């Protein structure tokens, strides 16, 4: 096993799912008694970022992973999967609606008309509790198709209320908080958005390609975390999304 790994990584690696697939095939070739080989790989991926207001350059570390399963024999196959797990933040829509009703009541008591109160509440980000979210997407890759890790990372980040950053000045913090509270999402909303964006971004993948979408929200006011997951083929996701547009 060590020899196979050393030989495989002596050359530059550009696509980690291809590396896993190559190692799985070589393991089967070296072990004639084996009929199945499974290889998993995890790595840290550096992403360059600019903070949203001051545009300061920073680097973020994202966890990426790949997997390959090879089977020997007449019915042999090679299945490869690639994905990423990304941190973000979400703002709770339920608590925000409760706070909005309380704020509306206080504004009416202060003498504002109902229209003026509603207009003010629409303009200002309303308080709610936040969660640190961990979203992940894994996509099955067939043949020599390449699934962009950067695209997967962008989809996960855009599916939450806001991105998070390692470096933020005060104006950046204000903008991140404002964006998150203007875009509240439940954990299941994040998974639904991932599904929609994955179908749009990877239109070249076959209908039988498997996709797994997960979101974990680490709650700030509850003792439990919130979790949502969807496992489906690309064809199933396309059909479900098409039915929603009818």
C-alpha positions as YAML, in Angstrom:
chain: A
units: angstrom
residues:
- id: 1
  name: UNK
  ca: [0.00, 0.00, 0.00]
- id: 2
  name: UNK
  ca: [2.80, 2.40, 0.90]
- id: 3
  name: UNK
  ca: [4.56, 1.77, -2.42]
- id: 4
  name: UNK
  ca: [1.36, 2.46, -4.36]
- id: 5
  name: UNK
  ca: [0.80, 5.72, -2.45]
- id: 6
  name: UNK
  ca: [4.39, 6.90, -2.89]
- id: 7
  name: UNK
  ca: [4.31, 6.22, -6.61]
- id: 8
  name: UNK
  ca: [0.95, 7.95, -7.07]
- id: 9
  name: UNK
  ca: [1.86, 11.16, -5.24]
- id: 10
  name: UNK
  ca: [5.36, 11.58, -6.69]
- id: 11
  name: UNK
  ca: [3.75, 13.44, -9.57]
- id: 12
  name: UNK
  ca: [1.78, 16.69, -9.27]
- id: 13
  name: UNK
  ca: [-1.85, 16.14, -8.19]
- id: 14
  name: UNK
  ca: [-4.41, 18.45, -9.77]
- id: 15
  name: UNK
  ca: [-7.64, 16.48, -9.29]
- id: 16
  name: UNK
  ca: [-7.89, 14.60, -5.99]
- id: 17
  name: UNK
  ca: [-10.69, 12.26, -7.09]
- id: 18
  name: UNK
  ca: [-8.49, 11.09, -9.99]
- id: 19
  name: UNK
  ca: [-5.70, 10.37, -7.52]
- id: 20
  name: UNK
  ca: [-8.03, 8.29, -5.35]
- id: 21
  name: UNK
  ca: [-9.24, 6.42, -8.41]
- id: 22
  name: UNK
  ca: [-5.71, 5.69, -9.61]
- id: 23
  name: UNK
  ca: [-4.67, 4.39, -6.19]
- id: 24
  name: UNK
  ca: [-7.77, 2.16, -5.97]
- id: 25
  name: UNK
  ca: [-7.06, 0.62, -9.39]
- id: 26
  name: UNK
  ca: [-3.40, 0.02, -8.54]
- id: 27
  name: UNK
  ca: [-4.29, -1.64, -5.26]
- id: 28
  name: UNK
  ca: [-6.55, -4.09, -7.06]
- id: 29
  name: UNK
  ca: [-3.82, -4.82, -9.61]
- id: 30
  name: UNK
  ca: [-1.27, -5.51, -6.85]
- id: 31
  name: UNK
  ca: [-3.57, -7.75, -4.78]
- id: 32
  name: UNK
  ca: [-4.93, -10.50, -7.01]
- id: 33
  name: UNK
  ca: [-7.09, -11.95, -4.22]
- id: 34
  name: UNK
  ca: [-8.95, -8.67, -3.73]
- id: 35
  name: UNK
  ca: [-12.15, -7.77, -5.58]
- id: 36
  name: UNK
  ca: [-12.83, -4.33, -4.12]
- id: 37
  name: UNK
  ca: [-10.70, -1.36, -3.09]
- id: 38
  name: UNK
  ca: [-11.88, 1.82, -1.38]
- id: 39
  name: UNK
  ca: [-9.69, 4.93, -1.04]
- id: 40
  name: UNK
  ca: [-10.58, 8.10, 0.88]
- id: 41
  name: UNK
  ca: [-8.64, 11.35, 1.01]
- id: 42
  name: UNK
  ca: [-9.05, 14.53, 3.05]
- id: 43
  name: UNK
  ca: [-7.10, 17.73, 2.60]
- id: 44
  name: UNK
  ca: [-7.05, 21.42, 3.44]
- id: 45
  name: UNK
  ca: [-7.63, 23.79, 0.56]
- id: 46
  name: UNK
  ca: [-6.56, 27.43, 0.72]
- id: 47
  name: UNK
  ca: [-9.02, 29.95, -0.69]
- id: 48
  name: UNK
  ca: [-8.16, 33.63, -1.20]
- id: 49
  name: UNK
  ca: [-10.78, 36.06, 0.03]
- id: 50
  name: UNK
  ca: [-11.43, 39.79, 0.21]
- id: 51
  name: UNK
  ca: [-13.36, 41.15, 3.17]
- id: 52
  name: UNK
  ca: [-16.74, 42.56, 2.08]
- id: 53
  name: UNK
  ca: [-16.27, 46.24, 2.95]
- id: 54
  name: UNK
  ca: [-12.58, 47.14, 3.41]
- id: 55
  name: UNK
  ca: [-11.53, 44.66, 0.66]
- id: 56
  name: UNK
  ca: [-8.62, 43.41, 2.75]
- id: 57
  name: UNK
  ca: [-7.03, 40.25, 1.36]
- id: 58
  name: UNK
  ca: [-7.11, 37.17, 3.57]
- id: 59
  name: UNK
  ca: [-6.88, 33.40, 3.27]
- id: 60
  name: UNK
  ca: [-9.44, 30.85, 4.38]
- id: 61
  name: UNK
  ca: [-8.89, 27.12, 4.93]
- id: 62
  name: UNK
  ca: [-11.59, 24.81, 3.57]
- id: 63
  name: UNK
  ca: [-11.83, 21.05, 4.11]
- id: 64
  name: UNK
  ca: [-12.06, 19.08, 0.87]
- id: 65
  name: UNK
  ca: [-12.41, 15.34, 0.40]
- id: 66
  name: UNK
  ca: [-12.53, 12.66, -2.26]
- id: 67
  name: UNK
  ca: [-13.33, 8.97, -2.43]
- id: 68
  name: UNK
  ca: [-12.96, 6.20, -5.01]
- id: 69
  name: UNK
  ca: [-14.35, 2.67, -5.01]
- id: 70
  name: UNK
  ca: [-13.01, 0.18, -7.55]
- id: 71
  name: UNK
  ca: [-14.35, -3.32, -8.18]
- id: 72
  name: UNK
  ca: [-12.57, -5.98, -10.22]
- id: 73
  name: UNK
  ca: [-14.04, -8.63, -12.50]
- id: 74
  name: UNK
  ca: [-16.43, -8.67, -15.47]
- id: 75
  name: UNK
  ca: [-18.86, -6.35, -13.69]
- id: 76
  name: UNK
  ca: [-16.06, -4.08, -12.50]
- id: 77
  name: UNK
  ca: [-16.45, -0.36, -12.05]
- id: 78
  name: UNK
  ca: [-14.72, 2.72, -10.69]
- id: 79
  name: UNK
  ca: [-16.82, 5.26, -8.77]
- id: 80
  name: UNK
  ca: [-15.32, 8.57, -7.69]
- id: 81
  name: UNK
  ca: [-16.74, 11.23, -5.39]
- id: 82
  name: UNK
  ca: [-15.47, 14.72, -4.62]
- id: 83
  name: UNK
  ca: [-16.72, 17.34, -2.18]
- id: 84
  name: UNK
  ca: [-16.07, 20.04, 0.38]
- id: 85
  name: UNK
  ca: [-17.22, 21.19, 3.81]
- id: 86
  name: UNK
  ca: [-17.45, 24.94, 4.36]
- id: 87
  name: UNK
  ca: [-18.14, 27.18, 7.36]
- id: 88
  name: UNK
  ca: [-20.71, 29.96, 7.20]
- id: 89
  name: UNK
  ca: [-23.41, 31.54, 9.33]
- id: 90
  name: UNK
  ca: [-27.19, 31.50, 9.41]
- id: 91
  name: UNK
  ca: [-29.77, 33.76, 11.04]
- id: 92
  name: UNK
  ca: [-32.96, 32.20, 12.43]
- id: 93
  name: UNK
  ca: [-36.14, 33.37, 10.60]
- id: 94
  name: UNK
  ca: [-38.48, 32.23, 13.40]
- id: 95
  name: UNK
  ca: [-36.92, 34.28, 16.21]
- id: 96
  name: UNK
  ca: [-36.57, 37.22, 13.83]
- id: 97
  name: UNK
  ca: [-40.33, 37.30, 13.18]
- id: 98
  name: UNK
  ca: [-40.98, 37.27, 16.93]
- id: 99
  name: UNK
  ca: [-38.57, 40.18, 17.45]
- id: 100
  name: UNK
  ca: [-40.13, 42.06, 14.53]
- id: 101
  name: UNK
  ca: [-43.61, 41.82, 16.08]
- id: 102
  name: UNK
  ca: [-42.25, 43.12, 19.40]
- id: 103
  name: UNK
  ca: [-40.45, 46.00, 17.67]
- id: 104
  name: UNK
  ca: [-43.59, 46.88, 15.70]
- id: 105
  name: UNK
  ca: [-45.63, 47.02, 18.88]
- id: 106
  name: UNK
  ca: [-43.12, 49.38, 20.52]
- id: 107
  name: UNK
  ca: [-43.00, 51.66, 17.44]
- id: 108
  name: UNK
  ca: [-46.79, 51.90, 17.40]
- id: 109
  name: UNK
  ca: [-46.76, 52.81, 21.08]
- id: 110
  name: UNK
  ca: [-44.20, 55.53, 20.29]
- id: 111
  name: UNK
  ca: [-46.68, 57.16, 17.89]
- id: 112
  name: UNK
  ca: [-45.60, 55.86, 14.48]
- id: 113
  name: UNK
  ca: [-48.24, 54.83, 11.99]
- id: 114
  name: UNK
  ca: [-48.41, 51.15, 11.03]
- id: 115
  name: UNK
  ca: [-47.11, 51.89, 7.51]
- id: 116
  name: UNK
  ca: [-44.17, 53.89, 8.88]
- id: 117
  name: UNK
  ca: [-43.36, 51.18, 11.42]
- id: 118
  name: UNK
  ca: [-43.39, 48.44, 8.77]
- id: 119
  name: UNK
  ca: [-41.25, 50.55, 6.44]
- id: 120
  name: UNK
  ca: [-38.69, 51.10, 9.18]
- id: 121
  name: UNK
  ca: [-38.60, 47.40, 10.11]
- id: 122
  name: UNK
  ca: [-38.05, 46.50, 6.45]
- id: 123
  name: UNK
  ca: [-35.04, 48.81, 6.17]
- id: 124
  name: UNK
  ca: [-33.27, 47.81, 9.39]
- id: 125
  name: UNK
  ca: [-31.84, 44.34, 10.07]
- id: 126
  name: UNK
  ca: [-33.91, 42.79, 12.85]
- id: 127
  name: UNK
  ca: [-32.32, 40.96, 15.78]
- id: 128
  name: UNK
  ca: [-32.36, 37.16, 15.89]
- id: 129
  name: UNK
  ca: [-30.11, 34.39, 17.10]
- id: 130
  name: UNK
  ca: [-27.33, 33.11, 14.85]
- id: 131
  name: UNK
  ca: [-25.72, 29.77, 14.15]
- id: 132
  name: UNK
  ca: [-22.34, 28.79, 12.81]
- id: 133
  name: UNK
  ca: [-23.21, 26.59, 9.86]
- id: 134
  name: UNK
  ca: [-21.22, 23.74, 8.34]
- id: 135
  name: UNK
  ca: [-22.42, 22.85, 4.87]
- id: 136
  name: UNK
  ca: [-21.09, 20.05, 2.71]
- id: 137
  name: UNK
  ca: [-21.68, 18.77, -0.82]
- id: 138
  name: UNK
  ca: [-20.34, 15.57, -2.34]
- id: 139
  name: UNK
  ca: [-20.85, 14.70, -6.01]
- id: 140
  name: UNK
  ca: [-20.19, 11.44, -7.82]
- id: 141
  name: UNK
  ca: [-17.87, 11.89, -10.80]
- id: 142
  name: UNK
  ca: [-17.98, 9.55, -13.78]
- id: 143
  name: UNK
  ca: [-15.56, 9.03, -16.68]
- id: 144
  name: UNK
  ca: [-13.07, 11.90, -16.76]
- id: 145
  name: UNK
  ca: [-15.51, 14.67, -15.96]
- id: 146
  name: UNK
  ca: [-14.06, 17.28, -13.62]
- id: 147
  name: UNK
  ca: [-16.21, 18.78, -10.87]
- id: 148
  name: UNK
  ca: [-14.83, 22.14, -9.77]
- id: 149
  name: UNK
  ca: [-13.99, 22.29, -6.05]
- id: 150
  name: UNK
  ca: [-14.17, 26.10, -6.18]
- id: 151
  name: UNK
  ca: [-17.68, 25.93, -7.58]
- id: 152
  name: UNK
  ca: [-18.78, 23.53, -4.83]
- id: 153
  name: UNK
  ca: [-17.32, 25.87, -2.19]
- id: 154
  name: UNK
  ca: [-19.13, 28.88, -3.68]
- id: 155
  name: UNK
  ca: [-22.45, 27.01, -3.76]
- id: 156
  name: UNK
  ca: [-22.19, 26.06, -0.08]
- id: 157
  name: UNK
  ca: [-21.25, 29.60, 0.99]
- id: 158
  name: UNK
  ca: [-24.04, 31.18, -1.05]
- id: 159
  name: UNK
  ca: [-26.61, 28.78, 0.43]
- id: 160
  name: UNK
  ca: [-26.25, 30.16, 3.96]
- id: 161
  name: UNK
  ca: [-27.22, 33.55, 5.34]
- id: 162
  name: UNK
  ca: [-23.67, 34.91, 5.01]
- id: 163
  name: UNK
  ca: [-20.05, 33.95, 4.49]
- id: 164
  name: UNK
  ca: [-17.66, 34.12, 7.43]
- id: 165
  name: UNK
  ca: [-14.10, 35.45, 7.34]
- id: 166
  name: UNK
  ca: [-10.89, 34.98, 9.28]
- id: 167
  name: UNK
  ca: [-10.12, 38.71, 9.19]
- id: 168
  name: UNK
  ca: [-12.73, 41.43, 9.69]
- id: 169
  name: UNK
  ca: [-12.51, 45.12, 10.52]
- id: 170
  name: UNK
  ca: [-15.48, 46.84, 12.15]
- id: 171
  name: UNK
  ca: [-17.10, 48.01, 8.87]
- id: 172
  name: UNK
  ca: [-16.76, 44.43, 7.57]
- id: 173
  name: UNK
  ca: [-18.41, 43.05, 10.71]
- id: 174
  name: UNK
  ca: [-21.33, 45.45, 10.32]
- id: 175
  name: UNK
  ca: [-21.84, 44.40, 6.69]
- id: 176
  name: UNK
  ca: [-21.64, 40.66, 7.46]
- id: 177
  name: UNK
  ca: [-24.19, 40.99, 10.28]
- id: 178
  name: UNK
  ca: [-26.49, 43.12, 8.11]
- id: 179
  name: UNK
  ca: [-26.31, 40.66, 5.21]
- id: 180
  name: UNK
  ca: [-26.99, 37.65, 7.42]
- id: 181
  name: UNK
  ca: [-30.00, 39.24, 9.13]
- id: 182
  name: UNK
  ca: [-31.39, 40.36, 5.77]
- id: 183
  name: UNK
  ca: [-31.16, 36.76, 4.54]
- id: 184
  name: UNK
  ca: [-32.46, 34.52, 7.39]
- id: 185
  name: UNK
  ca: [-32.50, 30.78, 6.68]
- id: 186
  name: UNK
  ca: [-33.47, 27.57, 8.41]
- id: 187
  name: UNK
  ca: [-31.12, 24.58, 8.15]
- id: 188
  name: UNK
  ca: [-33.42, 22.94, 5.58]
- id: 189
  name: UNK
  ca: [-33.46, 26.16, 3.52]
- id: 190
  name: UNK
  ca: [-29.69, 25.85, 3.13]
- id: 191
  name: UNK
  ca: [-29.99, 22.31, 1.75]
- id: 192
  name: UNK
  ca: [-32.79, 23.32, -0.64]
- id: 193
  name: UNK
  ca: [-30.67, 26.19, -1.95]
- id: 194
  name: UNK
  ca: [-27.66, 23.88, -2.35]
- id: 195
  name: UNK
  ca: [-29.80, 21.51, -4.41]
- id: 196
  name: UNK
  ca: [-31.02, 24.29, -6.70]
- id: 197
  name: UNK
  ca: [-27.55, 25.77, -7.22]
- id: 198
  name: UNK
  ca: [-25.95, 22.34, -7.75]
- id: 199
  name: UNK
  ca: [-28.41, 21.50, -10.52]
- id: 200
  name: UNK
  ca: [-27.79, 24.87, -12.17]
- id: 201
  name: UNK
  ca: [-23.99, 24.71, -11.86]
- id: 202
  name: UNK
  ca: [-23.43, 21.09, -12.96]
- id: 203
  name: UNK
  ca: [-25.84, 20.72, -15.87]
- id: 204
  name: UNK
  ca: [-23.35, 18.46, -17.70]
- id: 205
  name: UNK
  ca: [-23.48, 15.69, -15.07]
- id: 206
  name: UNK
  ca: [-25.59, 12.60, -15.95]
- id: 207
  name: UNK
  ca: [-28.94, 11.98, -14.29]
- id: 208
  name: UNK
  ca: [-27.62, 8.96, -12.36]
- id: 209
  name: UNK
  ca: [-24.76, 10.88, -10.68]
- id: 210
  name: UNK
  ca: [-25.24, 10.71, -6.89]
- id: 211
  name: UNK
  ca: [-25.30, 13.91, -4.82]
- id: 212
  name: UNK
  ca: [-25.25, 14.31, -1.03]
- id: 213
  name: UNK
  ca: [-26.10, 17.69, 0.53]
- id: 214
  name: UNK
  ca: [-25.71, 18.30, 4.27]
- id: 215
  name: UNK
  ca: [-26.04, 21.25, 6.62]
- id: 216
  name: UNK
  ca: [-25.33, 21.35, 10.36]
- id: 217
  name: UNK
  ca: [-26.19, 24.51, 12.30]
- id: 218
  name: UNK
  ca: [-24.49, 24.83, 15.68]
- id: 219
  name: UNK
  ca: [-27.23, 26.48, 17.70]
- id: 220
  name: UNK
  ca: [-26.51, 29.46, 19.93]
- id: 221
  name: UNK
  ca: [-29.60, 29.40, 22.20]
- id: 222
  name: UNK
  ca: [-30.52, 25.69, 22.10]
- id: 223
  name: UNK
  ca: [-28.62, 22.76, 23.55]
- id: 224
  name: UNK
  ca: [-29.06, 20.81, 20.32]
- id: 225
  name: UNK
  ca: [-27.77, 21.41, 16.81]
- id: 226
  name: UNK
  ca: [-30.00, 21.52, 13.73]
- id: 227
  name: UNK
  ca: [-29.29, 19.09, 10.89]
- id: 228
  name: UNK
  ca: [-30.65, 18.59, 7.37]
- id: 229
  name: UNK
  ca: [-29.56, 16.20, 4.63]
- id: 230
  name: UNK
  ca: [-30.64, 15.28, 1.11]
- id: 231
  name: UNK
  ca: [-29.24, 12.34, -0.86]
- id: 232
  name: UNK
  ca: [-30.45, 11.96, -4.43]
- id: 233
  name: UNK
  ca: [-29.39, 11.54, -8.03]
- id: 234
  name: UNK
  ca: [-29.02, 14.55, -10.30]
- id: 235
  name: UNK
  ca: [-32.05, 13.31, -12.23]
- id: 236
  name: UNK
  ca: [-34.21, 13.26, -9.11]
- id: 237
  name: UNK
  ca: [-33.15, 16.78, -8.15]
- id: 238
  name: UNK
  ca: [-33.80, 18.05, -11.69]
- id: 239
  name: UNK
  ca: [-37.27, 16.50, -11.72]
- id: 240
  name: UNK
  ca: [-38.19, 17.95, -8.30]
- id: 241
  name: UNK
  ca: [-36.99, 21.43, -9.19]
- id: 242
  name: UNK
  ca: [-38.77, 21.31, -12.56]
- id: 243
  name: UNK
  ca: [-42.04, 20.40, -10.82]
- id: 244
  name: UNK
  ca: [-41.73, 23.45, -8.54]
- id: 245
  name: UNK
  ca: [-41.56, 25.76, -11.59]
- id: 246
  name: UNK
  ca: [-44.81, 24.45, -13.10]
...
